[in-house]
Amino acid sequence: MRSAVPFEARLSGWVRPLLTSSIIYWIALLGLCAAYLQGGFNKATNFAGAIAEMNHFGLAPAAPLAAATIVLELGASALILSGFHRWLGALALAGFTLFATLLANRFWELSGPERFMTANAFFEHLGLIGGFLLVAWHDLRERLAEGVRR
């Protein structure tokens, strides 16, 4: 005899406790921040390379912008992972990612296979931006529901 409970309800009942745990939420946030943590640490440990990257993209003054990028990538990630002003860290990385994507992934100026690969990277970064906007949205809604205004 088949259960009267629909398959979707049984499946969500099984998955919900796992996916709504706080550790899974933190792991998801860590995944969103992984590229920025890696980038920030790499730039911090190879500052000459970070300056070269700024020069490659025509950004000046290169050294202060490289330092600001390190602080932004690591600082905003720390806000997100700690939960302290998570929404602010998420919006900072969303804005940074939009700027960097428009600067580095200008697929509309390319042709051939390079255009295809760069377009993929461009739209993947839009997905990251969407993820950060969802984090900010969720955090602000949660704070509103709790009456927290920090």
Short mmCIF file of N, CA and C in Angstrom, two decimals:
data_model
loop_
_atom_site.label_atom_id
_atom_site.label_comp_id
_atom_site.label_asym_id
_atom_site.label_seq_id
_atom_site.Cartn_x
_atom_site.Cartn_y
_atom_site.Cartn_z
N MET A 1 0.83 -1.17 0.00
CA MET A 1 0.00 0.00 0.00
C MET A 1 0.89 1.25 0.00
N ARG A 2 0.58 2.20 -0.86
CA ARG A 2 1.35 3.44 -0.97
C ARG A 2 0.99 4.39 0.15
N SER A 3 1.99 5.14 0.54
CA SER A 3 1.76 6.15 1.57
C SER A 3 0.92 7.28 0.99
N ALA A 4 0.07 7.85 1.82
CA ALA A 4 -0.77 8.96 1.38
C ALA A 4 0.00 10.28 1.36
N VAL A 5 1.20 10.27 1.94
CA VAL A 5 2.03 11.47 1.96
C VAL A 5 2.74 11.59 0.62
N PRO A 6 2.59 12.72 -0.06
CA PRO A 6 3.24 12.89 -1.36
C PRO A 6 4.76 12.77 -1.26
N PHE A 7 5.35 12.33 -2.36
CA PHE A 7 6.80 12.13 -2.42
C PHE A 7 7.56 13.39 -2.03
N GLU A 8 7.14 14.54 -2.53
CA GLU A 8 7.85 15.79 -2.24
C GLU A 8 7.83 16.07 -0.74
N ALA A 9 6.73 15.82 -0.09
CA ALA A 9 6.63 16.06 1.35
C ALA A 9 7.55 15.12 2.12
N ARG A 10 7.61 13.86 1.70
CA ARG A 10 8.51 12.90 2.36
C ARG A 10 9.96 13.31 2.14
N LEU A 11 10.29 13.67 0.90
CA LEU A 11 11.67 14.06 0.59
C LEU A 11 12.07 15.31 1.36
N SER A 12 11.22 16.34 1.34
CA SER A 12 11.57 17.57 2.06
C SER A 12 11.63 17.32 3.56
N GLY A 13 10.82 16.41 4.07
CA GLY A 13 10.88 16.08 5.49
C GLY A 13 12.20 15.43 5.87
N TRP A 14 12.78 14.70 4.94
CA TRP A 14 14.07 14.06 5.18
C TRP A 14 15.23 15.05 5.02
N VAL A 15 15.13 15.92 4.02
CA VAL A 15 16.22 16.85 3.69
C VAL A 15 16.21 18.08 4.61
N ARG A 16 15.06 18.54 5.01
CA ARG A 16 14.94 19.78 5.78
C ARG A 16 15.84 19.82 7.01
N PRO A 17 15.85 18.80 7.86
CA PRO A 17 16.71 18.90 9.06
C PRO A 17 18.20 19.05 8.72
N LEU A 18 18.63 18.41 7.66
CA LEU A 18 20.03 18.51 7.25
C LEU A 18 20.34 19.89 6.69
N LEU A 19 19.55 20.33 5.72
CA LEU A 19 19.87 21.58 5.02
C LEU A 19 19.53 22.84 5.80
N THR A 20 18.75 22.74 6.83
CA THR A 20 18.43 23.93 7.62
C THR A 20 19.28 24.04 8.88
N SER A 21 20.27 23.17 9.01
CA SER A 21 21.15 23.26 10.18
C SER A 21 22.09 24.45 10.03
N SER A 22 22.50 24.98 11.16
CA SER A 22 23.37 26.16 11.13
C SER A 22 24.74 25.84 10.54
N ILE A 23 25.21 24.62 10.69
CA ILE A 23 26.52 24.28 10.12
C ILE A 23 26.47 24.26 8.60
N ILE A 24 25.38 23.77 8.03
CA ILE A 24 25.24 23.78 6.57
C ILE A 24 25.16 25.22 6.06
N TYR A 25 24.46 26.08 6.79
CA TYR A 25 24.37 27.49 6.40
C TYR A 25 25.76 28.12 6.40
N TRP A 26 26.55 27.85 7.44
CA TRP A 26 27.89 28.41 7.52
C TRP A 26 28.79 27.86 6.43
N ILE A 27 28.67 26.56 6.12
CA ILE A 27 29.46 25.96 5.04
C ILE A 27 29.08 26.61 3.70
N ALA A 28 27.81 26.89 3.50
CA ALA A 28 27.38 27.57 2.27
C ALA A 28 27.98 28.97 2.19
N LEU A 29 27.99 29.68 3.31
CA LEU A 29 28.61 31.01 3.34
C LEU A 29 30.11 30.92 3.07
N LEU A 30 30.75 29.91 3.65
CA LEU A 30 32.17 29.71 3.40
C LEU A 30 32.43 29.45 1.92
N GLY A 31 31.57 28.66 1.29
CA GLY A 31 31.71 28.41 -0.15
C GLY A 31 31.58 29.68 -0.96
N LEU A 32 30.63 30.54 -0.60
CA LEU A 32 30.48 31.82 -1.31
C LEU A 32 31.72 32.70 -1.14
N CYS A 33 32.32 32.64 0.04
CA CYS A 33 33.46 33.50 0.33
C CYS A 33 34.81 32.89 -0.07
N ALA A 34 34.82 31.63 -0.46
CA ALA A 34 36.09 30.92 -0.68
C ALA A 34 37.02 31.64 -1.65
N ALA A 35 36.51 32.09 -2.78
CA ALA A 35 37.37 32.75 -3.77
C ALA A 35 37.95 34.06 -3.23
N TYR A 36 37.19 34.74 -2.39
CA TYR A 36 37.64 36.03 -1.84
C TYR A 36 38.65 35.81 -0.72
N LEU A 37 38.46 34.76 0.07
CA LEU A 37 39.45 34.41 1.09
C LEU A 37 40.76 34.00 0.42
N GLN A 38 40.66 33.13 -0.58
CA GLN A 38 41.85 32.69 -1.30
C GLN A 38 42.53 33.87 -1.98
N GLY A 39 41.76 34.71 -2.65
CA GLY A 39 42.32 35.87 -3.34
C GLY A 39 42.97 36.84 -2.37
N GLY A 40 42.31 37.11 -1.26
CA GLY A 40 42.86 38.02 -0.27
C GLY A 40 44.15 37.50 0.34
N PHE A 41 44.16 36.21 0.71
CA PHE A 41 45.38 35.62 1.28
C PHE A 41 46.51 35.60 0.26
N ASN A 42 46.19 35.24 -0.99
CA ASN A 42 47.24 35.22 -2.02
C ASN A 42 47.81 36.60 -2.26
N LYS A 43 46.94 37.61 -2.32
CA LYS A 43 47.42 38.97 -2.53
C LYS A 43 48.25 39.44 -1.33
N ALA A 44 47.82 39.08 -0.14
CA ALA A 44 48.55 39.50 1.07
C ALA A 44 49.92 38.85 1.16
N THR A 45 50.02 37.61 0.71
CA THR A 45 51.32 36.91 0.80
C THR A 45 52.20 37.14 -0.43
N ASN A 46 51.62 37.73 -1.48
CA ASN A 46 52.40 38.06 -2.68
C ASN A 46 51.95 39.45 -3.13
N PHE A 47 52.33 40.44 -2.33
CA PHE A 47 51.86 41.80 -2.60
C PHE A 47 52.37 42.32 -3.94
N ALA A 48 53.56 41.91 -4.34
CA ALA A 48 54.07 42.33 -5.66
C ALA A 48 53.16 41.79 -6.76
N GLY A 49 52.69 40.58 -6.61
CA GLY A 49 51.74 40.01 -7.58
C GLY A 49 50.42 40.75 -7.58
N ALA A 50 49.98 41.18 -6.39
CA ALA A 50 48.74 41.95 -6.30
C ALA A 50 48.88 43.29 -7.02
N ILE A 51 50.03 43.92 -6.87
CA ILE A 51 50.30 45.18 -7.57
C ILE A 51 50.34 44.93 -9.08
N ALA A 52 50.98 43.85 -9.49
CA ALA A 52 51.03 43.51 -10.92
C ALA A 52 49.63 43.30 -11.48
N GLU A 53 48.75 42.68 -10.70
CA GLU A 53 47.37 42.48 -11.14
C GLU A 53 46.67 43.82 -11.34
N MET A 54 46.86 44.76 -10.42
CA MET A 54 46.25 46.09 -10.57
C MET A 54 46.79 46.77 -11.82
N ASN A 55 48.07 46.68 -12.04
CA ASN A 55 48.67 47.28 -13.24
C ASN A 55 48.13 46.62 -14.51
N HIS A 56 47.96 45.32 -14.48
CA HIS A 56 47.43 44.59 -15.64
C HIS A 56 46.07 45.14 -16.05
N PHE A 57 45.25 45.49 -15.09
CA PHE A 57 43.92 46.01 -15.39
C PHE A 57 43.88 47.53 -15.50
N GLY A 58 45.05 48.17 -15.45
CA GLY A 58 45.12 49.61 -15.63
C GLY A 58 44.62 50.41 -14.44
N LEU A 59 44.68 49.82 -13.26
CA LEU A 59 44.19 50.50 -12.06
C LEU A 59 45.35 51.18 -11.35
N ALA A 60 45.15 52.45 -11.01
CA ALA A 60 46.19 53.21 -10.34
C ALA A 60 45.55 54.11 -9.28
N PRO A 61 46.26 54.35 -8.20
CA PRO A 61 47.58 53.85 -7.86
C PRO A 61 47.51 52.38 -7.43
N ALA A 62 48.37 51.59 -7.97
CA ALA A 62 48.29 50.14 -7.84
C ALA A 62 48.46 49.64 -6.40
N ALA A 63 49.45 50.12 -5.68
CA ALA A 63 49.71 49.61 -4.33
C ALA A 63 48.55 49.88 -3.38
N PRO A 64 48.04 51.12 -3.29
CA PRO A 64 46.90 51.35 -2.39
C PRO A 64 45.65 50.57 -2.81
N LEU A 65 45.43 50.42 -4.10
CA LEU A 65 44.27 49.66 -4.56
C LEU A 65 44.43 48.17 -4.25
N ALA A 66 45.65 47.66 -4.36
CA ALA A 66 45.89 46.27 -3.99
C ALA A 66 45.63 46.06 -2.50
N ALA A 67 46.11 46.99 -1.68
CA ALA A 67 45.88 46.89 -0.23
C ALA A 67 44.39 46.98 0.09
N ALA A 68 43.70 47.90 -0.56
CA ALA A 68 42.25 48.03 -0.34
C ALA A 68 41.51 46.78 -0.75
N THR A 69 41.94 46.15 -1.83
CA THR A 69 41.31 44.91 -2.30
C THR A 69 41.50 43.80 -1.27
N ILE A 70 42.69 43.70 -0.71
CA ILE A 70 42.96 42.70 0.32
C ILE A 70 42.04 42.92 1.52
N VAL A 71 41.98 44.15 1.99
CA VAL A 71 41.13 44.47 3.14
C VAL A 71 39.67 44.17 2.83
N LEU A 72 39.21 44.52 1.63
CA LEU A 72 37.82 44.28 1.26
C LEU A 72 37.52 42.78 1.18
N GLU A 73 38.36 42.04 0.48
CA GLU A 73 38.10 40.60 0.31
C GLU A 73 38.10 39.87 1.65
N LEU A 74 39.08 40.14 2.48
CA LEU A 74 39.17 39.44 3.76
C LEU A 74 38.19 40.00 4.79
N GLY A 75 38.06 41.32 4.81
CA GLY A 75 37.16 41.94 5.79
C GLY A 75 35.70 41.62 5.54
N ALA A 76 35.25 41.74 4.29
CA ALA A 76 33.85 41.44 3.98
C ALA A 76 33.56 39.96 4.21
N SER A 77 34.51 39.09 3.88
CA SER A 77 34.33 37.66 4.14
C SER A 77 34.21 37.40 5.64
N ALA A 78 35.02 38.09 6.44
CA ALA A 78 34.95 37.93 7.90
C ALA A 78 33.59 38.38 8.43
N LEU A 79 33.06 39.48 7.90
CA LEU A 79 31.72 39.92 8.31
C LEU A 79 30.67 38.86 8.00
N ILE A 80 30.74 38.32 6.81
CA ILE A 80 29.76 37.31 6.40
C ILE A 80 29.87 36.07 7.28
N LEU A 81 31.06 35.58 7.48
CA LEU A 81 31.24 34.33 8.22
C LEU A 81 30.98 34.49 9.71
N SER A 82 31.24 35.67 10.26
CA SER A 82 31.02 35.90 11.69
C SER A 82 29.56 36.22 12.00
N GLY A 83 28.83 36.71 11.00
CA GLY A 83 27.45 37.11 11.23
C GLY A 83 27.32 38.54 11.70
N PHE A 84 28.42 39.22 11.96
CA PHE A 84 28.40 40.61 12.39
C PHE A 84 28.24 41.49 11.16
N HIS A 85 27.11 42.16 11.04
CA HIS A 85 26.81 42.96 9.85
C HIS A 85 27.00 42.13 8.57
N ARG A 86 26.49 40.92 8.61
CA ARG A 86 26.61 40.00 7.47
C ARG A 86 26.10 40.65 6.19
N TRP A 87 24.99 41.37 6.29
CA TRP A 87 24.39 42.01 5.12
C TRP A 87 25.37 43.00 4.48
N LEU A 88 26.12 43.71 5.30
CA LEU A 88 27.06 44.70 4.79
C LEU A 88 28.22 44.02 4.05
N GLY A 89 28.75 42.96 4.63
CA GLY A 89 29.81 42.21 3.96
C GLY A 89 29.33 41.63 2.64
N ALA A 90 28.11 41.12 2.64
CA ALA A 90 27.56 40.53 1.41
C ALA A 90 27.37 41.59 0.33
N LEU A 91 26.87 42.75 0.70
CA LEU A 91 26.70 43.83 -0.29
C LEU A 91 28.05 44.33 -0.79
N ALA A 92 29.04 44.39 0.10
CA ALA A 92 30.38 44.83 -0.32
C ALA A 92 30.96 43.87 -1.35
N LEU A 93 30.85 42.56 -1.10
CA LEU A 93 31.39 41.60 -2.06
C LEU A 93 30.57 41.55 -3.34
N ALA A 94 29.27 41.79 -3.25
CA ALA A 94 28.45 41.84 -4.47
C ALA A 94 28.89 43.02 -5.34
N GLY A 95 29.07 44.19 -4.73
CA GLY A 95 29.51 45.36 -5.48
C GLY A 95 30.91 45.19 -6.05
N PHE A 96 31.82 44.67 -5.24
CA PHE A 96 33.19 44.41 -5.69
C PHE A 96 33.19 43.44 -6.87
N THR A 97 32.40 42.38 -6.75
CA THR A 97 32.35 41.37 -7.81
C THR A 97 31.78 41.95 -9.09
N LEU A 98 30.77 42.79 -8.98
CA LEU A 98 30.20 43.42 -10.18
C LEU A 98 31.26 44.28 -10.86
N PHE A 99 31.95 45.11 -10.09
CA PHE A 99 32.99 45.97 -10.65
C PHE A 99 34.09 45.14 -11.30
N ALA A 100 34.59 44.12 -10.58
CA ALA A 100 35.68 43.30 -11.10
C ALA A 100 35.25 42.52 -12.34
N THR A 101 34.01 42.07 -12.35
CA THR A 101 33.52 41.31 -13.50
C THR A 101 33.42 42.20 -14.74
N LEU A 102 32.92 43.40 -14.56
CA LEU A 102 32.82 44.33 -15.69
C LEU A 102 34.20 44.75 -16.19
N LEU A 103 35.18 44.74 -15.30
CA LEU A 103 36.54 45.11 -15.67
C LEU A 103 37.28 43.95 -16.34
N ALA A 104 37.16 42.75 -15.77
CA ALA A 104 38.01 41.63 -16.19
C ALA A 104 37.37 40.68 -17.19
N ASN A 105 36.06 40.67 -17.30
CA ASN A 105 35.37 39.68 -18.15
C ASN A 105 34.55 40.35 -19.25
N ARG A 106 35.19 41.20 -20.00
CA ARG A 106 34.51 41.96 -21.06
C ARG A 106 34.38 41.11 -22.32
N PHE A 107 33.57 40.09 -22.22
CA PHE A 107 33.43 39.10 -23.29
C PHE A 107 32.94 39.73 -24.59
N TRP A 108 32.19 40.81 -24.50
CA TRP A 108 31.64 41.46 -25.68
C TRP A 108 32.72 42.08 -26.56
N GLU A 109 33.92 42.20 -26.04
CA GLU A 109 35.04 42.74 -26.83
C GLU A 109 35.87 41.64 -27.47
N LEU A 110 35.53 40.39 -27.24
CA LEU A 110 36.34 39.25 -27.68
C LEU A 110 35.63 38.47 -28.78
N SER A 111 36.35 37.51 -29.34
CA SER A 111 35.75 36.62 -30.34
C SER A 111 36.29 35.21 -30.14
N GLY A 112 35.64 34.27 -30.79
CA GLY A 112 36.09 32.88 -30.77
C GLY A 112 35.97 32.22 -29.41
N PRO A 113 36.83 31.23 -29.17
CA PRO A 113 36.76 30.47 -27.91
C PRO A 113 36.99 31.36 -26.68
N GLU A 114 37.83 32.38 -26.84
CA GLU A 114 38.09 33.28 -25.71
C GLU A 114 36.80 33.99 -25.27
N ARG A 115 35.99 34.37 -26.25
CA ARG A 115 34.70 35.03 -25.94
C ARG A 115 33.80 34.07 -25.16
N PHE A 116 33.74 32.83 -25.61
CA PHE A 116 32.89 31.82 -24.97
C PHE A 116 33.30 31.61 -23.52
N MET A 117 34.60 31.42 -23.27
CA MET A 117 35.09 31.17 -21.91
C MET A 117 34.90 32.39 -21.02
N THR A 118 35.16 33.56 -21.55
CA THR A 118 35.02 34.79 -20.77
C THR A 118 33.55 35.08 -20.48
N ALA A 119 32.67 34.79 -21.41
CA ALA A 119 31.23 34.96 -21.17
C ALA A 119 30.77 34.01 -20.06
N ASN A 120 31.28 32.79 -20.06
CA ASN A 120 30.94 31.86 -18.98
C ASN A 120 31.38 32.42 -17.63
N ALA A 121 32.60 32.93 -17.57
CA ALA A 121 33.10 33.50 -16.32
C ALA A 121 32.25 34.70 -15.90
N PHE A 122 31.87 35.53 -16.87
CA PHE A 122 31.05 36.71 -16.58
C PHE A 122 29.74 36.29 -15.91
N PHE A 123 29.05 35.33 -16.50
CA PHE A 123 27.75 34.93 -15.97
C PHE A 123 27.88 34.11 -14.68
N GLU A 124 28.98 33.38 -14.51
CA GLU A 124 29.22 32.72 -13.23
C GLU A 124 29.37 33.75 -12.12
N HIS A 125 30.04 34.85 -12.42
CA HIS A 125 30.20 35.90 -11.42
C HIS A 125 28.87 36.59 -11.12
N LEU A 126 28.01 36.70 -12.12
CA LEU A 126 26.67 37.23 -11.83
C LEU A 126 25.94 36.31 -10.86
N GLY A 127 26.18 35.01 -10.97
CA GLY A 127 25.60 34.06 -10.02
C GLY A 127 26.11 34.30 -8.61
N LEU A 128 27.41 34.57 -8.47
CA LEU A 128 27.97 34.91 -7.16
C LEU A 128 27.33 36.17 -6.60
N ILE A 129 27.15 37.16 -7.45
CA ILE A 129 26.51 38.41 -7.03
C ILE A 129 25.11 38.10 -6.51
N GLY A 130 24.37 37.28 -7.24
CA GLY A 130 23.04 36.88 -6.80
C GLY A 130 23.07 36.18 -5.46
N GLY A 131 24.06 35.32 -5.26
CA GLY A 131 24.20 34.64 -3.97
C GLY A 131 24.44 35.63 -2.84
N PHE A 132 25.31 36.62 -3.07
CA PHE A 132 25.57 37.62 -2.03
C PHE A 132 24.34 38.49 -1.77
N LEU A 133 23.59 38.81 -2.82
CA LEU A 133 22.36 39.58 -2.61
C LEU A 133 21.35 38.77 -1.79
N LEU A 134 21.28 37.47 -2.02
CA LEU A 134 20.39 36.62 -1.21
C LEU A 134 20.85 36.58 0.25
N VAL A 135 22.15 36.53 0.48
CA VAL A 135 22.66 36.54 1.85
C VAL A 135 22.26 37.85 2.54
N ALA A 136 22.46 38.98 1.86
CA ALA A 136 22.08 40.28 2.44
C ALA A 136 20.58 40.34 2.69
N TRP A 137 19.79 39.91 1.73
CA TRP A 137 18.32 39.91 1.85
C TRP A 137 17.90 39.07 3.05
N HIS A 138 18.44 37.86 3.14
CA HIS A 138 18.09 36.95 4.23
C HIS A 138 18.47 37.54 5.57
N ASP A 139 19.69 38.09 5.67
CA ASP A 139 20.16 38.63 6.93
C ASP A 139 19.33 39.83 7.37
N LEU A 140 19.01 40.72 6.45
CA LEU A 140 18.21 41.90 6.80
C LEU A 140 16.79 41.51 7.20
N ARG A 141 16.20 40.55 6.50
CA ARG A 141 14.85 40.07 6.86
C ARG A 141 14.86 39.41 8.24
N GLU A 142 15.89 38.64 8.51
CA GLU A 142 16.00 37.97 9.81
C GLU A 142 16.14 39.00 10.92
N ARG A 143 16.95 40.02 10.70
CA ARG A 143 17.13 41.07 11.71
C ARG A 143 15.84 41.85 11.92
N LEU A 144 15.11 42.11 10.84
CA LEU A 144 13.83 42.81 10.96
C LEU A 144 12.85 41.98 11.77
N ALA A 145 12.81 40.69 11.50
CA ALA A 145 11.90 39.80 12.22
C ALA A 145 12.24 39.71 13.69
N GLU A 146 13.53 39.81 14.01
CA GLU A 146 13.97 39.75 15.42
C GLU A 146 13.96 41.12 16.08
N GLY A 147 13.72 42.17 15.30
CA GLY A 147 13.74 43.51 15.86
C GLY A 147 15.13 44.03 16.14
N VAL A 148 16.13 43.45 15.49
CA VAL A 148 17.52 43.87 15.71
C VAL A 148 17.85 44.94 14.68
N ARG A 149 18.42 46.04 15.13
CA ARG A 149 18.79 47.14 14.23
C ARG A 149 20.26 47.47 14.40
N ARG A 150 21.11 46.53 14.09
CA ARG A 150 22.54 46.84 14.19
C ARG A 150 23.18 46.81 12.85
#
